Amino acid sequence: MIKKVLVANRGEIAVRIIRSCRELGLPTVAVYSDADRKAMHVLYADEACHIGPSPSIESYLNIENIIGAARKSGADAIHPGYGFLSENPVFSERCSREGIIFIGPSSHAISTMGDKITARKTMTAAGVPVVPGTDECITSEEEALSVIDQIGLPVMIKASAGGGGKGMRLVQKATEVKSALRAARSEAKTAFGNDAVFIEKYIESPHHIEFQILADGHGNAVHLFERECSVQRRHQKIVEETPSPILTPERRRQMGDTAVAAARAVNYQGAGTIEFIVDSQLNYYFLEMNTRLQVEHPITERVVGVDLVKEQIHIANGLPLTLKQELLEQNGHAIECRVYAEDPANNFMPAPGRVTHIDIPYGVGVRVDGSIYEGFEIPLFYDPLIAKLIVWGKDRKEALERTRRALQEFKIAGVKNNLKFLERIVNAPGFVLGDYTTHFIEENKEALLKDDPCDSDCEDIVIITAFMEYIRLMEKASPGEMTALKNNWKNYSRIRSVLKL
Amino acid sequence: MIKKVLVANRGEIAVRIIRSCRELGLPTVAVYSDADRKAMHVLYADEACHIGPSPSIESYLNIENIIGAARKSGADAIHPGYGFLSENPVFSERCSREGIIFIGPSSHAISTMGDKITARKTMTAAGVPVVPGTDECITSEEEALSVIDQIGLPVMIKASAGGGGKGMRLVQKATEVKSALRAARSEAKTAFGNDAVFIEKYIESPHHIEFQILADGHGNAVHLFERECSVQRRHQKIVEETPSPILTPERRRQMGDTAVAAARAVNYQGAGTIEFIVDSQLNYYFLEMNTRLQVEHPITERVVGVDLVKEQIHIANGLPLTLKQELLEQNGHAIECRVYAEDPANNFMPAPGRVTHIDIPYGVGVRVDGSIYEGFEIPLFYDPLIAKLIVWGKDRKEALERTRRALQEFKIAGVKNNLKFLERIVNAPGFVLGDYTTHFIEENKEALLKDDPCDSDCEDIVIITAFMEYIRLMEKASPGEMTALKNNWKNYSRIRSVLKL
Amino acid sequence: MSYEVKIHDRIARVELLSRQGDQLLVAVDGKEYALDFVQLNKGSYSILYRNKSYNVELIPVNGVRKYHVNTFKNTYEVEIIDAEAKYLASRQKQQETGGAEVITAPIPGKVVKVMVAEGERVEAGQTLLILSAMKMESEFKSAAPAVVKQLKVSEGQSVEAREEMVVLGYEAKERRNDGTMERWN
Amino acid sequence: MSYEVKIHDRIARVELLSRQGDQLLVAVDGKEYALDFVQLNKGSYSILYRNKSYNVELIPVNGVRKYHVNTFKNTYEVEIIDAEAKYLASRQKQQETGGAEVITAPIPGKVVKVMVAEGERVEAGQTLLILSAMKMESEFKSAAPAVVKQLKVSEGQSVEAREEMVVLGYEAKERRNDGTMERWN
């Protein structure tokens, strides 16, 4: 049984993992780079080990240093969170060689699912539908052209080792094939050190819908229903919800069964996510499997009533799953909004800096997972995700109303952030109707970036307040000058009364 | 349909009510006394009206001023919250005369249930079990003695108009009857202006279990299961949970049906609570009905998945209930801890003052309803409840583990509070086992008030931090003096190395 | 550099042995601590000691010498003892051994009833006066047989927090109060 | 007492007409407001105007004249314009009408590639340089045909926030950047 957990991550996910460990009575070890000595996960864990300089490659991605920290602190298990080493088969393998429990799948499952072409082949063999396209890497332009000829335009060229939207190119016209192929391969080479690409049919008006699965070491596997993740900007999810507004119960059951079959095909153990691309006729195709906890896992936790991190730990402990597929159900509706330190007005440029003030929403149906505090300096080395708002309602309407309420109350000062942008998303007609695809942000860009109109009283009161604060500070600096003003209220009202006669 | 809601209350419940109004898109009007200009409900509402001086009798209990505020602001509905005017039939009546919707039951239901003896009779007539005792007010000592002779000692003498533990006396020996009767009547006279009392069989080892009900104006009524409220100090609830750890499904169904019958007996409309006293054999007796929202309503909201304030508003709007008894179920387990500004070490004396610092717990399964902020001065005129922690878990074990985690993270500085006391309650063996009665606090008093042991490193580190802060401030005040110290680290380590040889 | 620091009933001697950037070497009652010590915000610190992570929040109580302290798991009251504090402590002790107790108002309120007169002898548990504060009436009782040395308040009078109300003369020192108050359920 | 206050593109004249305790009478561009105005905390105010409740949080941005402002529903950037600010504004305007734009680094980073030379003519949309910051590479492009007047950085150089990188000469003023960055899903 696991006795002490090292969390090989930072930010909100490290804090979130530590919370569940704390509830289970498990001591935790945080790791931190130079930039993160004051980060919340360091403050919140029972122990903390320094693992190197600020760039992730020298700290959070440094396998030696992390294994060293586990040795030093006596941690017998490592939770990798998401990102960083979470989908690195070498790290998973190394942990097991060191006798440290890796809270995640085997390196075999990670590498099978990590390479897109291998994953495609494995899924096809398991009877899981995949997007029409090549099953082998494409290396020559001629080959590419002939494949495109077969499956028909539009197509998507994707880096085999890719992720996060890098090394992807959409081709709509035959004349674009060559340049797109060249660009995708060069980007893939730079980003992943591997220029293998493959070609897939491009699905128009697609939905991105993923299924959460859990599988133990005793042959049990269940799915915990879907998450609708189509609100994306450049393949980065921003708002997620569950249930998906477009799925039918029948299709949900089919896709859930497919997701479980996909996990079984790689003898999966742990928590994982099967991502599907779904077209407007609800045809669905396997996209990829994420062999780790997902950023948006809390919406599943809320509607299914399960703590996914605890489930991961139980599975890593070799315990059998206690969840039964036939007893699982979706209870109400949940929405997650990702709060980023970024400037929507300036092309979503990351905006590090010092957080001077935070107002966090509370009350019925509201959960906030975050990693910032007043006075915290957001470092510029890492993902700018600083908080997640997770809202539950008894149905989609209530969840939306509550999300709006919570976003209005949410304030972060000192760093630019996307809270207003999120508000505009949840108020956008397409989102309100649940009628949106992955093109939603792009299609509504203008409206989503427009400043809100403001009633003029409100603006005037802001002006007055700033003015009064300035006067107060000036008065403090040079007292006396302004005192003359203080007691002329009576005189003034007398004058006004006279004027009214 | 209601267009604007005046909330005739303050504190956490006013804020909580405004939250639901906001989600429904209803503008809100807060009312405030002199002491509450800076209170959170004033800041959070859309509008705010001053209603008088600080003592509640001149403001929050002043019917004229509250009706005046509703007129002035154009509010067409009033939500009374709990306490104050929430169970005042005159106020309910007055609202309806003024054409203002009172979000609560009719004055008939309030007065029937508000007088304990009338309530007893009504309940007996409706076939609801009541505690053996008198059905009429007792005015003479002889009468009292003869009644006690009939039902047998021990008995409880209770003020007919009472509430909150005032005007109650337990009599265990025949020699105590006279003095107890005298004391109860004089206390009742002072507190409620009415010295009528009645006598009931005293139930030993009792549980206080209440059922939440909702009833509309179309003849529909449902119960939303129970809340176990036996953790009390002087009849004041401190920790509540649902489901009750002692009820069987069978008994739960019976009591729920009884609660619905009790509500129907007074043609009840709105949200209400039927309180039962339950003995160790699970015999249950009607205790009283609270014709309003309860402090502990959020635990029901969490396990049943209903926003009770919204349900109240829908009922007040004349809409039919959409909840169906057969579809309602309890999902997981919820615990509420009440956070008071009081000093447990000094007989729970209320402790008003300025809140200098708050750390609020977050994350999976945690809800906080509160009304304080950093810099807020808790006034001394009102109930010292400042926040409620509501925690959910998939079962009682998880809810308890999570409550512990959340209480550890919860910090309030500047005012004395009962957070540590709450931690000791949820860690007490009797509470952990779910094996407790209303005597729990009294029986475990010593353990619950004992300071926690602390590992000595931790204490030393606190000492060092205070010392370093003091040095820092002294240095700021007279710089230079301490700089000599700053650079002798190398010298010191050299000395230590030498010493180790 | 060294000071005495009081925590609960313990008085510890603290000495700063060395400091280099965030690295401190401090001795508490002779036990040495090598710490990684960083300030997060005003009054809030993160300390790593043997990899263990401690968060300490200091909230000043009347000035710079007394702090209410939060750690992750506990709360403390801590006082730095310097020359002035030492003098006050010795003066306080002098008073106490003199066998007198001053009964003060714990919170602001109003004196509802004074039930004794100056010079009166009172029994243990006898009520001296009733104070109304924060919706609640509190009785202030004598902890032991005593003499009412001085009455500093009268009925109907408002009192501030910590205002002296009654001076008693007796040996045993204990003060109790007993109140009921209506709270909502 | 009166000042000019800038909010978005609007410049409003504010005058304090009268003040009695928490009661203010203020005119904004001639419109009078009678307010109940109380301070909650440093920089945080509660204002009642015709019973409407407004909460305003002022977060200073570099000193006392510029504030980031939160109200319940909105956020604003507000600036008090006094004599010094007016001078700076007029100087800025002078520069702008000169037809030059200085491209500055929005956040600290490292110049990965400089793609133009001093004196070079560039097209609209042409990339000038690439900056790597916060896990992301950003291209800085010319918004219109222009001449590279000055190159203030070189490849491999680290830059601070707001550090000037390139000076362009052209009429139309627009600056764009375009970046991709890997975030987690």
Short mmCIF file of C-alpha atoms in Angstrom, two decimals, chain C residues 21-184:
data_model
loop_
_atom_site.label_atom_id
_atom_site.label_comp_id
_atom_site.label_asym_id
_atom_site.label_seq_id
_atom_site.Cartn_x
_atom_site.Cartn_y
_atom_site.Cartn_z
CA GLY C 21 19.90 34.87 1.95
CA ASP C 22 16.97 32.59 2.71
CA GLN C 23 19.12 30.16 4.69
CA LEU C 24 18.86 30.61 8.44
CA LEU C 25 20.54 28.90 11.32
CA VAL C 26 18.63 29.51 14.53
CA ALA C 27 18.75 27.94 17.97
CA VAL C 28 15.64 27.50 20.12
CA ASP C 29 16.50 26.57 23.70
CA GLY C 30 19.77 25.26 22.38
CA LYS C 31 18.31 23.10 19.59
CA GLU C 32 19.63 24.20 16.19
CA TYR C 33 17.44 24.61 13.13
CA ALA C 34 18.77 25.10 9.59
CA LEU C 35 15.87 26.55 7.65
CA ASP C 36 14.95 27.71 4.19
CA PHE C 37 12.95 30.75 5.21
CA VAL C 38 11.02 32.92 2.72
CA GLN C 39 8.45 35.64 3.16
CA LEU C 40 5.32 35.29 0.99
CA ASN C 41 3.36 38.35 2.02
CA LYS C 42 3.26 40.73 4.92
CA GLY C 43 3.34 38.49 7.99
CA SER C 44 3.20 35.28 6.02
CA TYR C 45 6.13 32.90 5.66
CA SER C 46 7.02 29.57 4.08
CA ILE C 47 9.64 27.54 5.90
CA LEU C 48 11.29 24.32 4.81
CA TYR C 49 12.97 22.36 7.56
CA ARG C 50 14.41 18.95 6.68
CA ASN C 51 12.16 19.12 3.58
CA LYS C 52 9.07 19.53 5.75
CA SER C 53 6.94 22.43 4.55
CA TYR C 54 5.62 24.80 7.20
CA ASN C 55 3.42 27.80 6.52
CA VAL C 56 3.26 30.39 9.23
CA GLU C 57 0.92 33.38 9.25
CA LEU C 58 1.54 36.03 11.86
CA ILE C 59 -1.32 38.33 12.69
CA PRO C 60 -0.17 41.14 14.99
CA VAL C 61 -2.21 41.68 18.16
CA ASN C 62 -1.85 45.25 19.39
CA GLY C 63 1.54 46.20 18.03
CA VAL C 64 4.57 44.16 17.07
CA ARG C 65 5.29 42.00 20.08
CA LYS C 66 2.23 39.79 20.23
CA TYR C 67 1.03 37.60 17.39
CA HIS C 68 -1.82 35.33 16.67
CA VAL C 69 -0.15 32.57 14.63
CA ASN C 70 -1.69 30.13 12.17
CA THR C 71 0.17 27.10 10.92
CA PHE C 72 -1.42 24.57 8.66
CA LYS C 73 -2.68 22.49 11.54
CA ASN C 74 -2.65 24.74 14.57
CA THR C 75 -3.08 28.20 15.95
CA TYR C 76 -0.93 29.81 18.64
CA GLU C 77 -0.59 32.98 20.64
CA VAL C 78 3.01 34.12 20.70
CA GLU C 79 4.69 36.99 22.47
CA ILE C 80 8.18 38.41 22.11
CA ILE C 81 9.52 39.30 25.50
CA ASP C 82 11.74 42.31 25.52
CA ALA C 83 12.73 44.63 28.35
CA GLU C 84 9.42 46.48 28.49
CA ALA C 85 7.37 43.31 28.45
CA LYS C 86 9.49 41.89 31.25
CA TYR C 87 8.82 44.94 33.38
CA LEU C 88 5.07 44.70 32.78
CA ALA C 89 5.07 41.00 33.61
CA SER C 90 6.82 41.58 36.92
CA ARG C 91 4.38 44.37 37.79
CA GLN C 92 1.44 42.11 36.95
CA LYS C 93 2.80 39.40 39.19
CA GLN C 94 3.15 41.88 42.07
CA GLN C 95 -0.51 42.78 41.71
CA GLU C 96 -1.58 39.18 41.65
CA THR C 97 0.29 38.18 44.77
CA GLY C 98 -1.44 41.12 46.45
CA GLY C 99 -4.60 38.99 46.35
CA ALA C 100 -6.77 41.32 44.29
CA GLU C 101 -8.62 40.59 41.07
CA VAL C 102 -9.95 43.09 38.65
CA ILE C 103 -13.01 41.88 36.76
CA THR C 104 -13.08 43.41 33.30
CA ALA C 105 -15.63 43.37 30.50
CA PRO C 106 -14.53 40.84 27.84
CA ILE C 107 -16.49 42.62 25.09
CA PRO C 108 -18.25 45.98 24.85
CA GLY C 109 -21.67 45.96 26.48
CA LYS C 110 -24.01 47.45 28.98
CA VAL C 111 -24.19 46.79 32.70
CA VAL C 112 -27.74 45.54 33.28
CA LYS C 113 -27.59 44.92 37.00
CA VAL C 114 -25.06 45.43 39.80
CA MET C 115 -25.85 42.96 42.57
CA VAL C 116 -23.26 43.85 45.20
CA ALA C 117 -22.11 46.96 47.02
CA GLU C 118 -18.60 48.16 47.79
CA GLY C 119 -17.25 46.57 50.94
CA GLU C 120 -19.71 43.67 50.76
CA ARG C 121 -18.53 40.13 51.49
CA VAL C 122 -19.46 37.67 48.73
CA GLU C 123 -19.53 33.89 48.55
CA ALA C 124 -17.97 31.68 45.90
CA GLY C 125 -20.35 31.60 42.91
CA GLN C 126 -22.25 34.71 44.00
CA THR C 127 -23.25 36.91 41.10
CA LEU C 128 -21.60 40.31 41.15
CA LEU C 129 -23.15 41.92 38.10
CA ILE C 130 -24.88 41.17 34.83
CA LEU C 131 -23.53 42.43 31.54
CA SER C 132 -25.57 42.51 28.36
CA ALA C 133 -23.54 42.18 25.20
CA MET C 134 -24.14 40.71 21.75
CA LYS C 135 -27.73 39.56 22.34
CA MET C 136 -26.69 37.78 25.52
CA GLU C 137 -26.68 38.41 29.25
CA SER C 138 -23.63 37.24 31.14
CA GLU C 139 -23.39 36.90 34.90
CA PHE C 140 -20.05 37.66 36.46
CA LYS C 141 -19.54 35.64 39.61
CA SER C 142 -17.00 35.54 42.35
CA ALA C 143 -14.84 32.43 42.10
CA ALA C 144 -14.24 32.25 45.88
CA PRO C 145 -15.23 34.05 49.07
CA ALA C 146 -14.02 37.63 48.74
CA VAL C 147 -14.60 41.30 49.56
CA VAL C 148 -15.79 43.80 46.96
CA LYS C 149 -12.95 46.30 47.11
CA GLN C 150 -14.15 48.68 44.45
CA LEU C 151 -17.17 49.04 42.13
CA LYS C 152 -16.14 50.89 38.99
CA VAL C 153 -19.44 50.73 37.10
CA SER C 154 -23.08 51.41 37.80
CA GLU C 155 -26.33 50.01 36.38
CA GLY C 156 -27.17 51.15 32.89
CA GLN C 157 -23.63 52.16 32.14
CA SER C 158 -21.99 51.15 28.83
CA VAL C 159 -18.55 49.61 29.07
CA GLU C 160 -15.76 49.13 26.58
CA ALA C 161 -13.87 45.89 26.02
CA ARG C 162 -11.35 45.36 28.81
CA GLU C 163 -12.89 48.13 30.93
CA GLU C 164 -12.52 47.40 34.63
CA MET C 165 -15.82 46.76 36.39
CA VAL C 166 -15.21 45.31 39.86
CA VAL C 167 -12.13 44.85 42.05
CA LEU C 168 -12.31 41.87 44.38
CA GLY C 169 -9.96 40.91 47.18
CA TYR C 170 -9.36 37.16 47.67
CA GLU C 171 -6.73 34.47 47.35
CA ALA C 172 -8.01 31.99 44.78
CA LYS C 173 -8.03 33.49 41.26
CA GLU C 174 -10.80 32.29 38.95
CA ARG C 175 -13.40 34.09 37.03
CA ARG C 176 -16.39 32.51 35.42
CA ASN C 177 -19.23 33.74 33.42
CA ASP C 178 -22.34 31.98 32.41
CA GLY C 179 -24.59 33.11 29.63
CA THR C 180 -27.33 31.93 27.41
CA MET C 181 -28.09 33.48 24.09
CA GLU C 182 -30.57 32.85 21.38
CA ARG C 183 -29.05 31.54 18.21
CA TRP C 184 -30.85 30.34 15.13
#
